[in-house]
mmCIF file of C-alpha atoms and ligand atoms in Angstrom:
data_model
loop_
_atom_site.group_PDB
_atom_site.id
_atom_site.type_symbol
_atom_site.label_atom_id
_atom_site.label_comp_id
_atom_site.label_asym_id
_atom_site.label_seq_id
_atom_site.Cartn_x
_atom_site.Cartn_y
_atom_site.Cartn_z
ATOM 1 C CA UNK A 279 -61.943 54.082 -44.741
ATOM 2 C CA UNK A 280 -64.723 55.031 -42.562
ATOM 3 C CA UNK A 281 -67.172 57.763 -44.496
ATOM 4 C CA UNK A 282 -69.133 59.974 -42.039
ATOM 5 C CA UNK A 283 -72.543 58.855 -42.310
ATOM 6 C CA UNK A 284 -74.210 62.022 -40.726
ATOM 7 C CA UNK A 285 -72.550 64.494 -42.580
ATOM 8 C CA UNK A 286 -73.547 62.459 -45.969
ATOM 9 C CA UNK A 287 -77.127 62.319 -44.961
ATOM 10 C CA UNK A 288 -78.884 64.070 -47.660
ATOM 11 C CA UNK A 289 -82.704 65.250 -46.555
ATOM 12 C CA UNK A 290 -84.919 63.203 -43.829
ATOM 13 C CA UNK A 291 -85.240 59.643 -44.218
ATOM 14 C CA UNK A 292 -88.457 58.373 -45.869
ATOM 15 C CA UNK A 293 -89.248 62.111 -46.353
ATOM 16 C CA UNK A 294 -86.293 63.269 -49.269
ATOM 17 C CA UNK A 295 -84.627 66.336 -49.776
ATOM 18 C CA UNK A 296 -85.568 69.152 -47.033
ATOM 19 C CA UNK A 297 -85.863 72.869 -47.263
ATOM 20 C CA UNK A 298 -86.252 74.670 -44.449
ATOM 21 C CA UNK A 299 -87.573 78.162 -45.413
ATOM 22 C CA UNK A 300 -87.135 81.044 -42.199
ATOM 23 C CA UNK A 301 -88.858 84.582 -43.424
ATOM 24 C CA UNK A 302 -86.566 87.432 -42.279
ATOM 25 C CA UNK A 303 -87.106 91.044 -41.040
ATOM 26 C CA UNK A 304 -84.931 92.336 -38.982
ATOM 27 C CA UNK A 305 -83.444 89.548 -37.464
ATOM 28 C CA UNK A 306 -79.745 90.154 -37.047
ATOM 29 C CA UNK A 307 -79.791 89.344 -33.386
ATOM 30 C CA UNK A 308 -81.674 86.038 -34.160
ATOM 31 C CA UNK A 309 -80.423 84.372 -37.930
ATOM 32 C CA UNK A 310 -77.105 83.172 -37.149
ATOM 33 C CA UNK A 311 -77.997 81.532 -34.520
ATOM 34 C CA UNK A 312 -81.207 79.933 -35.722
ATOM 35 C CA UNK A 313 -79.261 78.840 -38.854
ATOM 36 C CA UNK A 314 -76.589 77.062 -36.804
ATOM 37 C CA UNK A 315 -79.270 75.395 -34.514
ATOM 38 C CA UNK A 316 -80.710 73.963 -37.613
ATOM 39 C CA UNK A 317 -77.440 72.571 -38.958
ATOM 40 C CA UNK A 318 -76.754 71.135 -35.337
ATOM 41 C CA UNK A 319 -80.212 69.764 -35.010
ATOM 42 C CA UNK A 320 -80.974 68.697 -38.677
ATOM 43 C CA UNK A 321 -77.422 68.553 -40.841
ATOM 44 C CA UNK A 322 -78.987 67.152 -43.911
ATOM 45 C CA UNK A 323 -81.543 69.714 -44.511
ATOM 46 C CA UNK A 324 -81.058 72.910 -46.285
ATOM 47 C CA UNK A 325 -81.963 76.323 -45.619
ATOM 48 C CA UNK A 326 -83.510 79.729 -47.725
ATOM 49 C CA UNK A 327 -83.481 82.950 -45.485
ATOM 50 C CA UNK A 328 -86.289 84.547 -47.059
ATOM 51 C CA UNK A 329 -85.380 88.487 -46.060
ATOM 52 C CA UNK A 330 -87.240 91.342 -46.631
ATOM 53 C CA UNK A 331 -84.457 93.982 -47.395
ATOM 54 C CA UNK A 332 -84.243 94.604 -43.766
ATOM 55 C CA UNK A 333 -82.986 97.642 -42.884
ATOM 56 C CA UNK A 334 -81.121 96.186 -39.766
ATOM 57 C CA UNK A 335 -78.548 94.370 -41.933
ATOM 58 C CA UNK A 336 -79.797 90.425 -42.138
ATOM 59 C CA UNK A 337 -79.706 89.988 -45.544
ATOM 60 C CA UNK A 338 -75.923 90.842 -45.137
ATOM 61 C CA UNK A 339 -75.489 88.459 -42.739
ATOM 62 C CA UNK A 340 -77.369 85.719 -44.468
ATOM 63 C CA UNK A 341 -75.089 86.067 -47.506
ATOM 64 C CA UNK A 342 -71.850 85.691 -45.132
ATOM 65 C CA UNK A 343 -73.733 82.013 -43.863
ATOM 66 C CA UNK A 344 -74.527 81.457 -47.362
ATOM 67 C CA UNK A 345 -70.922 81.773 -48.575
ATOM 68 C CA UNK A 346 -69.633 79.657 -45.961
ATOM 69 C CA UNK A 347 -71.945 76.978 -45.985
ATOM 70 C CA UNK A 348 -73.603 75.335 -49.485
ATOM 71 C CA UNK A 349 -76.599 73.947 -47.585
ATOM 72 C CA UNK A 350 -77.387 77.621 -46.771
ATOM 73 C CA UNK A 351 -79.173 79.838 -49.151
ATOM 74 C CA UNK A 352 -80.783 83.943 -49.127
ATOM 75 C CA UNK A 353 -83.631 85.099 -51.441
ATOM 76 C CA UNK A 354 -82.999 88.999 -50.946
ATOM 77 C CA UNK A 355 -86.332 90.472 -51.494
ATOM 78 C CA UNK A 356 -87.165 93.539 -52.220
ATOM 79 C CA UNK A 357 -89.664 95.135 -49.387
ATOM 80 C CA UNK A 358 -91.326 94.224 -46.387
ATOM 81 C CA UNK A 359 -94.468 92.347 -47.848
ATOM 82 C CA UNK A 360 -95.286 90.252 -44.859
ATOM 83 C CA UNK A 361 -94.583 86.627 -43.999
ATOM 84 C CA UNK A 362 -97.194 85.132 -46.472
ATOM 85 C CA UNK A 363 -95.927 86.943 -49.385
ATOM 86 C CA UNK A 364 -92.083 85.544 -48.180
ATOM 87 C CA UNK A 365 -93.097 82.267 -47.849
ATOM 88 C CA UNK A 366 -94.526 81.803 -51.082
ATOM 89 C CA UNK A 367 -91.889 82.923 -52.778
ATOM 90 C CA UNK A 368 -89.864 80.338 -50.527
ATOM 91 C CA UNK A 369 -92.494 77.481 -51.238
ATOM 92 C CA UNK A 370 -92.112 78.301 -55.481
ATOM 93 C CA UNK A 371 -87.821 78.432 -54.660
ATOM 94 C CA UNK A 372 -88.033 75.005 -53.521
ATOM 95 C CA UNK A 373 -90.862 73.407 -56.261
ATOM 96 C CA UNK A 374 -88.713 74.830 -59.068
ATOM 97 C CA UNK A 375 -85.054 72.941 -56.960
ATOM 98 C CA UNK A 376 -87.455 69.785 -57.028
ATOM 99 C CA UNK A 377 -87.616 69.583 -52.782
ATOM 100 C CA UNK A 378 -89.478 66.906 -51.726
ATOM 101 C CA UNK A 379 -90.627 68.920 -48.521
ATOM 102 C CA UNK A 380 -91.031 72.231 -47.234
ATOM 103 C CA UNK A 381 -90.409 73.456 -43.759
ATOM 104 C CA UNK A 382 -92.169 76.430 -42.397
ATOM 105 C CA UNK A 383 -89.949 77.779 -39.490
ATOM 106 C CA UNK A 384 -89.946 81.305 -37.683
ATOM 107 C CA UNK A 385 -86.007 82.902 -37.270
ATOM 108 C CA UNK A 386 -86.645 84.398 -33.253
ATOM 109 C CA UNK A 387 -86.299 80.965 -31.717
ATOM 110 C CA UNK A 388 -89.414 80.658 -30.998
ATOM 111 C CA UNK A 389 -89.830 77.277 -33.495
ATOM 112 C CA UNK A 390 -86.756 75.054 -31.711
ATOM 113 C CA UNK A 391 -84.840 73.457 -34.567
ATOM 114 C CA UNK A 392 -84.257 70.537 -32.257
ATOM 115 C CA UNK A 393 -87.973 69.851 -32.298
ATOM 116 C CA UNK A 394 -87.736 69.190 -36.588
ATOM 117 C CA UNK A 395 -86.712 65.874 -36.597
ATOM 118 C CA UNK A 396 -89.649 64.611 -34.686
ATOM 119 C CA UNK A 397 -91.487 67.045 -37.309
ATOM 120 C CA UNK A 398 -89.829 65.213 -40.313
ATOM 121 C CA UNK A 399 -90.336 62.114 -38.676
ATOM 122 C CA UNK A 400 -94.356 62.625 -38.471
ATOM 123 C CA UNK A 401 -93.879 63.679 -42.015
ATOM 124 C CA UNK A 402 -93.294 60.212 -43.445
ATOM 125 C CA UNK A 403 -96.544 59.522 -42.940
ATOM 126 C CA UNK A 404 -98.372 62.915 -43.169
ATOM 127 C CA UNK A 405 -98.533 65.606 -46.231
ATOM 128 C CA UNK A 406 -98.876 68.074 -43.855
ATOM 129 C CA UNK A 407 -97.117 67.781 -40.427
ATOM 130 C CA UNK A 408 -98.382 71.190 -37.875
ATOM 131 C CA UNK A 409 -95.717 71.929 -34.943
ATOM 132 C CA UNK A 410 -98.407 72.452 -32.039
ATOM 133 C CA UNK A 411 -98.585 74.982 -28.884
ATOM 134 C CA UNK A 412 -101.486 73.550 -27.839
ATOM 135 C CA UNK A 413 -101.802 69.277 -28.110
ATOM 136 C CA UNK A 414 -100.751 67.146 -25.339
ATOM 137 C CA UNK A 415 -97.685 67.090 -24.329
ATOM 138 C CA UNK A 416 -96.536 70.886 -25.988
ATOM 139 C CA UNK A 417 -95.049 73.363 -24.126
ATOM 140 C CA UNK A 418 -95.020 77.494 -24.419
ATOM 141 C CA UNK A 419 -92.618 78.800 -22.110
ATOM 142 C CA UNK A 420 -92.507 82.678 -20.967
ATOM 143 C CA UNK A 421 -95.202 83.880 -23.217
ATOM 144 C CA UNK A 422 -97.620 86.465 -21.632
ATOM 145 C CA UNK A 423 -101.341 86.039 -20.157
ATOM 146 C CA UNK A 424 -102.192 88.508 -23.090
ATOM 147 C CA UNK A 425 -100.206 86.259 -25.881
ATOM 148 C CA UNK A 426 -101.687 82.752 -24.850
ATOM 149 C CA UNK A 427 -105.166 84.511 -24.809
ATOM 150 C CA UNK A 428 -104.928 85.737 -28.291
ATOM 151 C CA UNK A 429 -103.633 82.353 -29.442
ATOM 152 C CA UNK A 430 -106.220 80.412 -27.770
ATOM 153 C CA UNK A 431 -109.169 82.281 -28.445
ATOM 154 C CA UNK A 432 -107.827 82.716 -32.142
ATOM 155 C CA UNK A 433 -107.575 79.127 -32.545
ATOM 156 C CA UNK A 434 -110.953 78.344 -30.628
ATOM 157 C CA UNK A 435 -112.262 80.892 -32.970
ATOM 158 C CA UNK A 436 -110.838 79.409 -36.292
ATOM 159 C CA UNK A 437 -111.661 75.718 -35.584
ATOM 160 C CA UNK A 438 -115.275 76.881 -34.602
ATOM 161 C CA UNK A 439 -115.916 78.935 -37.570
ATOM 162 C CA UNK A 440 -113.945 76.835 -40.248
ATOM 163 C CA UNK A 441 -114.836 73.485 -38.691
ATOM 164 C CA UNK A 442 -111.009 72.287 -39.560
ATOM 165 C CA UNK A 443 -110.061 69.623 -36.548
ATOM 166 C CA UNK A 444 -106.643 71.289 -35.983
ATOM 167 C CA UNK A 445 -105.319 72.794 -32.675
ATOM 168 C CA UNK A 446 -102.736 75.246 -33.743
ATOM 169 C CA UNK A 447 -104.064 76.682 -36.841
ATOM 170 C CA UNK A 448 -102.352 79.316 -36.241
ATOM 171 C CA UNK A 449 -99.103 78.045 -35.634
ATOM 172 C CA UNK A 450 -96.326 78.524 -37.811
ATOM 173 C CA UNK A 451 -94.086 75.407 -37.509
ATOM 174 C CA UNK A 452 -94.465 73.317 -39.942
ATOM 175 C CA UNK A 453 -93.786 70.479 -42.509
ATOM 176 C CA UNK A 454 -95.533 70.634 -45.882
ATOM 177 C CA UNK A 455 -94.493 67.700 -48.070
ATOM 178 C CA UNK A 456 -94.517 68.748 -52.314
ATOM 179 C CA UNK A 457 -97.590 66.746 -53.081
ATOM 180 C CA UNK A 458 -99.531 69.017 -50.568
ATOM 181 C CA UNK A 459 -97.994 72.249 -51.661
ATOM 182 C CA UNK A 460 -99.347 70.638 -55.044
ATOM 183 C CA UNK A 461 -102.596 70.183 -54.141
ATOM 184 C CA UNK A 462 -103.417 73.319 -52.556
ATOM 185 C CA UNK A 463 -104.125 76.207 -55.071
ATOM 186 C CA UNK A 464 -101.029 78.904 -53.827
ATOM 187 C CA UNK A 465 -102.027 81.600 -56.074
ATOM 188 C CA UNK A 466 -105.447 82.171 -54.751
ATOM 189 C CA UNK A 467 -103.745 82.782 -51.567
ATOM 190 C CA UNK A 468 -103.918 86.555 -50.199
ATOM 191 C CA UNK A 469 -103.167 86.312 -46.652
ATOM 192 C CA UNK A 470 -100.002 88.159 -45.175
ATOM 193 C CA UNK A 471 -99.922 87.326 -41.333
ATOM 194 C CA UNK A 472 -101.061 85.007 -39.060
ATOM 195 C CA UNK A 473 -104.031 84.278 -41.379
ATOM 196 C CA UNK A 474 -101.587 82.972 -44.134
ATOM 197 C CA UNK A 475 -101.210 79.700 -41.641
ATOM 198 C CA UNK A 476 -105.017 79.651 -40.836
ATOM 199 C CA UNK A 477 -105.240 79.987 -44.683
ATOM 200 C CA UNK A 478 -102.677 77.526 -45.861
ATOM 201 C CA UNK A 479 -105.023 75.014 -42.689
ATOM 202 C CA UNK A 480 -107.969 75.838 -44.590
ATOM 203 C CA UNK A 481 -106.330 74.824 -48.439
ATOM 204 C CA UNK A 482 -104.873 71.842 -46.852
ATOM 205 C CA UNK A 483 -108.060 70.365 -45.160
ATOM 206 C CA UNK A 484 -110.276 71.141 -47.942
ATOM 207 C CA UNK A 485 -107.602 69.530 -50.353
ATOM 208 C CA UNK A 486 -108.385 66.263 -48.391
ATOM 209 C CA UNK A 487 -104.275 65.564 -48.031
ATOM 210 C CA UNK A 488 -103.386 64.294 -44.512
ATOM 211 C CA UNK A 489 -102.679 66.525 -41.439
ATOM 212 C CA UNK A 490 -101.216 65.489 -38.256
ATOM 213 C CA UNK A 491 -99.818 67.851 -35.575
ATOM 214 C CA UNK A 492 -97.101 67.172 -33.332
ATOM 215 C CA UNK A 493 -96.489 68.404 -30.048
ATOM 216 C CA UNK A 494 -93.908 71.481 -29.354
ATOM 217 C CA UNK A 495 -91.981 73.573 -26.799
ATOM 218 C CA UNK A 496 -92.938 76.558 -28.248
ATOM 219 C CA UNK A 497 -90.202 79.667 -26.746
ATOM 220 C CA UNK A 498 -90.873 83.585 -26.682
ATOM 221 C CA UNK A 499 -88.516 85.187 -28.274
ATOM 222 C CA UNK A 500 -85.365 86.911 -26.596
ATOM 223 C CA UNK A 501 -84.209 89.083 -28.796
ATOM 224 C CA UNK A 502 -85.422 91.586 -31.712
ATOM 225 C CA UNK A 503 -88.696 92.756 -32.038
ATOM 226 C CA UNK A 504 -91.909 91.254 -32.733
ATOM 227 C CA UNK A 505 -93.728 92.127 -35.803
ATOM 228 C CA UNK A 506 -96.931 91.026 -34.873
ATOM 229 C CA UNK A 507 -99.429 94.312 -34.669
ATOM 230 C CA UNK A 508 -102.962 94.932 -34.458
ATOM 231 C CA UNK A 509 -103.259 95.071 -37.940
ATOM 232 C CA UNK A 510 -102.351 91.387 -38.201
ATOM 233 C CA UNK A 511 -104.899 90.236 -35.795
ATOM 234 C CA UNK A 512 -107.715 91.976 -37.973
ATOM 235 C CA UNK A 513 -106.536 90.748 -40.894
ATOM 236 C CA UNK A 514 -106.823 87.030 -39.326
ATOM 237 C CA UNK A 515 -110.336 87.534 -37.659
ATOM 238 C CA UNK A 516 -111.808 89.426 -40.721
ATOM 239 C CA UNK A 517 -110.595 86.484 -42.900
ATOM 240 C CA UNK A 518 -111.271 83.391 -40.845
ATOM 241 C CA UNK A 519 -114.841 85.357 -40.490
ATOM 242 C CA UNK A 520 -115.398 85.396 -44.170
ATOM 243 C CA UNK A 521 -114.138 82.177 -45.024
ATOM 244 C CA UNK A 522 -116.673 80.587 -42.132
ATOM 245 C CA UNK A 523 -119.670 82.904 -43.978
ATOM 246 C CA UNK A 524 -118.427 81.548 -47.542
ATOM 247 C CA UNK A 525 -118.314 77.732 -46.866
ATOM 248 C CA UNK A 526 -121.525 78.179 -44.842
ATOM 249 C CA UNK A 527 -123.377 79.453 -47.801
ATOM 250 C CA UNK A 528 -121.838 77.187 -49.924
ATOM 251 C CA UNK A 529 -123.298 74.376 -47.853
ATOM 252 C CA UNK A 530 -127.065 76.110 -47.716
ATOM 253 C CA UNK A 531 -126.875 76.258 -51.574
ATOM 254 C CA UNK A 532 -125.652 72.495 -51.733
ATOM 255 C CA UNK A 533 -126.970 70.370 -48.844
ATOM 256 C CA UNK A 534 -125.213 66.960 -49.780
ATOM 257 C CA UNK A 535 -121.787 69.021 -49.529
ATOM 258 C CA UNK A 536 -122.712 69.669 -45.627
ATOM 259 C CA UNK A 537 -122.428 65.944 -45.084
ATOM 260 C CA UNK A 538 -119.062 66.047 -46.354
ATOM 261 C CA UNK A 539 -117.366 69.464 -45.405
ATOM 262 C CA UNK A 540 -116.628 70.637 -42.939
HETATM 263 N N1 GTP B 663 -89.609 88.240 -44.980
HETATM 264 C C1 GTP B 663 -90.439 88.677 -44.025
HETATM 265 N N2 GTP B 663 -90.422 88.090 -42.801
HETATM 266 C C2 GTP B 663 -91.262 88.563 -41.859
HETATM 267 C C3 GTP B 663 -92.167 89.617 -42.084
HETATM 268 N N3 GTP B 663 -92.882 89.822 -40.933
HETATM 269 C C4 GTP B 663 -92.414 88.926 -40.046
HETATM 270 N N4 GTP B 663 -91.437 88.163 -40.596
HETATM 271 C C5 GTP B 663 -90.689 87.070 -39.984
HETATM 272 O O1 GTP B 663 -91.632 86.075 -39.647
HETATM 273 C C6 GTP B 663 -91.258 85.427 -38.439
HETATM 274 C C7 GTP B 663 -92.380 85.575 -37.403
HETATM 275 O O2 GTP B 663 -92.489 86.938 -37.034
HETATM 276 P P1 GTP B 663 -92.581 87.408 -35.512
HETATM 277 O O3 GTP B 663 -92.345 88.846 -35.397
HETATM 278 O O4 GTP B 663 -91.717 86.520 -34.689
HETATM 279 O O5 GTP B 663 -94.079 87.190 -35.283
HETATM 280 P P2 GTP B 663 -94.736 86.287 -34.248
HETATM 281 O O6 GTP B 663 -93.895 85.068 -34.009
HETATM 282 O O7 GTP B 663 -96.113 86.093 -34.706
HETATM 283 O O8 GTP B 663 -94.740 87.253 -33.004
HETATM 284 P P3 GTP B 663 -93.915 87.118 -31.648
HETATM 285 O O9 GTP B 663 -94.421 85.887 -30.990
HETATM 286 O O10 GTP B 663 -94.250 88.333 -30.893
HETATM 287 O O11 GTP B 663 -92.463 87.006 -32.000
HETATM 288 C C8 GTP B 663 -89.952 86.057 -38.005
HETATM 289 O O12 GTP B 663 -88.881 85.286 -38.475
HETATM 290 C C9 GTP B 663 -89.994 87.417 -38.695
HETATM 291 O O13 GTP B 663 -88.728 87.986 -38.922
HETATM 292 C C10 GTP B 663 -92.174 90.220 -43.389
HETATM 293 O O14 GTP B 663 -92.911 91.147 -43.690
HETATM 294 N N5 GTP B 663 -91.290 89.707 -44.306
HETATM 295 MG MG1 MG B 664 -92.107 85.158 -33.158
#
């Protein structure tokens, strides 16, 4: 008898077991069909909606996926906190199940589930592997002038001030493997929005562990609304800003440091 390899495979090859954590609020138009994309695209991986009580019914629907499918999992929580409060509750759900790797993925779409093995891939040699808008040979398809502004200048803005040598610091596709969730200190982390991933870049680069980024096709969402808001772009320049002050008056105070960092 002739086993079915693929639908055996536990995890990534070279990489071990996979969780693939997707923050929810109010995604019922969007999380069963970014759940079944990732069972298409990656079967051996497993899943943790991360929902935020939404109001439009998600968490609902997550349970349904969960009871039909054991790879599938919801952490109900109890309020909308923001995404860096969901993910790390997500990164601590898959330290305590003993995962050897952590995927950072958004539920609109707009992270293609077909891009993860190439993301997993990287990850065999990489602690931390960064899905990026904006290396050669990435796409972003139908985002607006305004949106590709913000990103770019944000990440212009991020790299200049925290001297990190990523491109998409901003980005939210990603691949952390345990040891680098180890090695970065999760409970000094305060960011809720985009600056989580900036902050999380930041952790990771100072923590020495090794970074690579791989190319994306990086999609605007088509359906529900975004949750990105003023708000969330001053928390991220108000951060990166005092981060950038901090480490440069940490280097004044200790010279020999400025040869090292950043
Ligand atoms: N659990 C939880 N998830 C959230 C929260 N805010 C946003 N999310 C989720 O985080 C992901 C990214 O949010 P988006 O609204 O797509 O934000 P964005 O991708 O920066 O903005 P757009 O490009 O306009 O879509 C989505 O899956 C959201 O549902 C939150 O407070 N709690
Ligand atoms: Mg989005």
């Amino acid at each position: 008898m002739v086993l079915a390899a693929d639908t055996k495979t536990v995890g990534h090859p070279g990489v071990g077991r996979v969780l693939v954590v997707v923050p929810t609020y109010n995604e019922a138009d969007n999380v069963s069909r970014i759940v079944a994309r990732v069972r298409a695209a990656a079967p051996g991986v497993d899943i943790l909606v991360a929902d935020d009580n939404s109001p439009d019914g998600t968490g609902a629907i997550c349970d349904r996926l969960a009871g039909a499918d054991p790879h599938v999992h919801v952490l109900h929580r109890p309020g909308k906190e923001g995404l860096g409060a969901a993910y790390l509750a997500g990164f601590a759900w898959a330290r305590q199940r003993g995962y050897d790797a952590v995927v950072e993925m958004d539920a609109d779409g707009s992270h293609a589930p077909e891009d993860l093995p190439a993301l997993l891939d990287a990850a065999r040699e990489a602690d931390v592997v960064i899905g990026s808008r904006w290396t050669r040979g990435a796409r972003v398809v139908n985002w607006p002038w305004h949106r590709l502004l913000l990103s770019r200048c944000g990440n212009l803005y991020a790299r200049l001030a925290l001297g990190m040598p990523v491109s998409d610091a901003t980005g939210g596709y990603r691949v952390y493997r345990s040891r680098a969730l180890d090695a970065i200190d999760l409970a000094s982390v305060r960011s809720q929005g985009y600056a989580f991933q900036v902050e999380l870049s930041r952790l990771a680069h100072r923590a020495g562990v090794r970074m690579v980024e791989v190319p994306i096709t990086f999609v605007e969402r088509e359906h529900g609304d975004s949750k990105m808001s003023p708000l969330i772009v001053a928390e991220a320049l108000w951060r990166i800003t005092s981060w950038g002050l901090r480490d440069r008056r940490a280097a004044a105070r200790r010279p020999e440091a400025l040869a090292r960092w950043p």
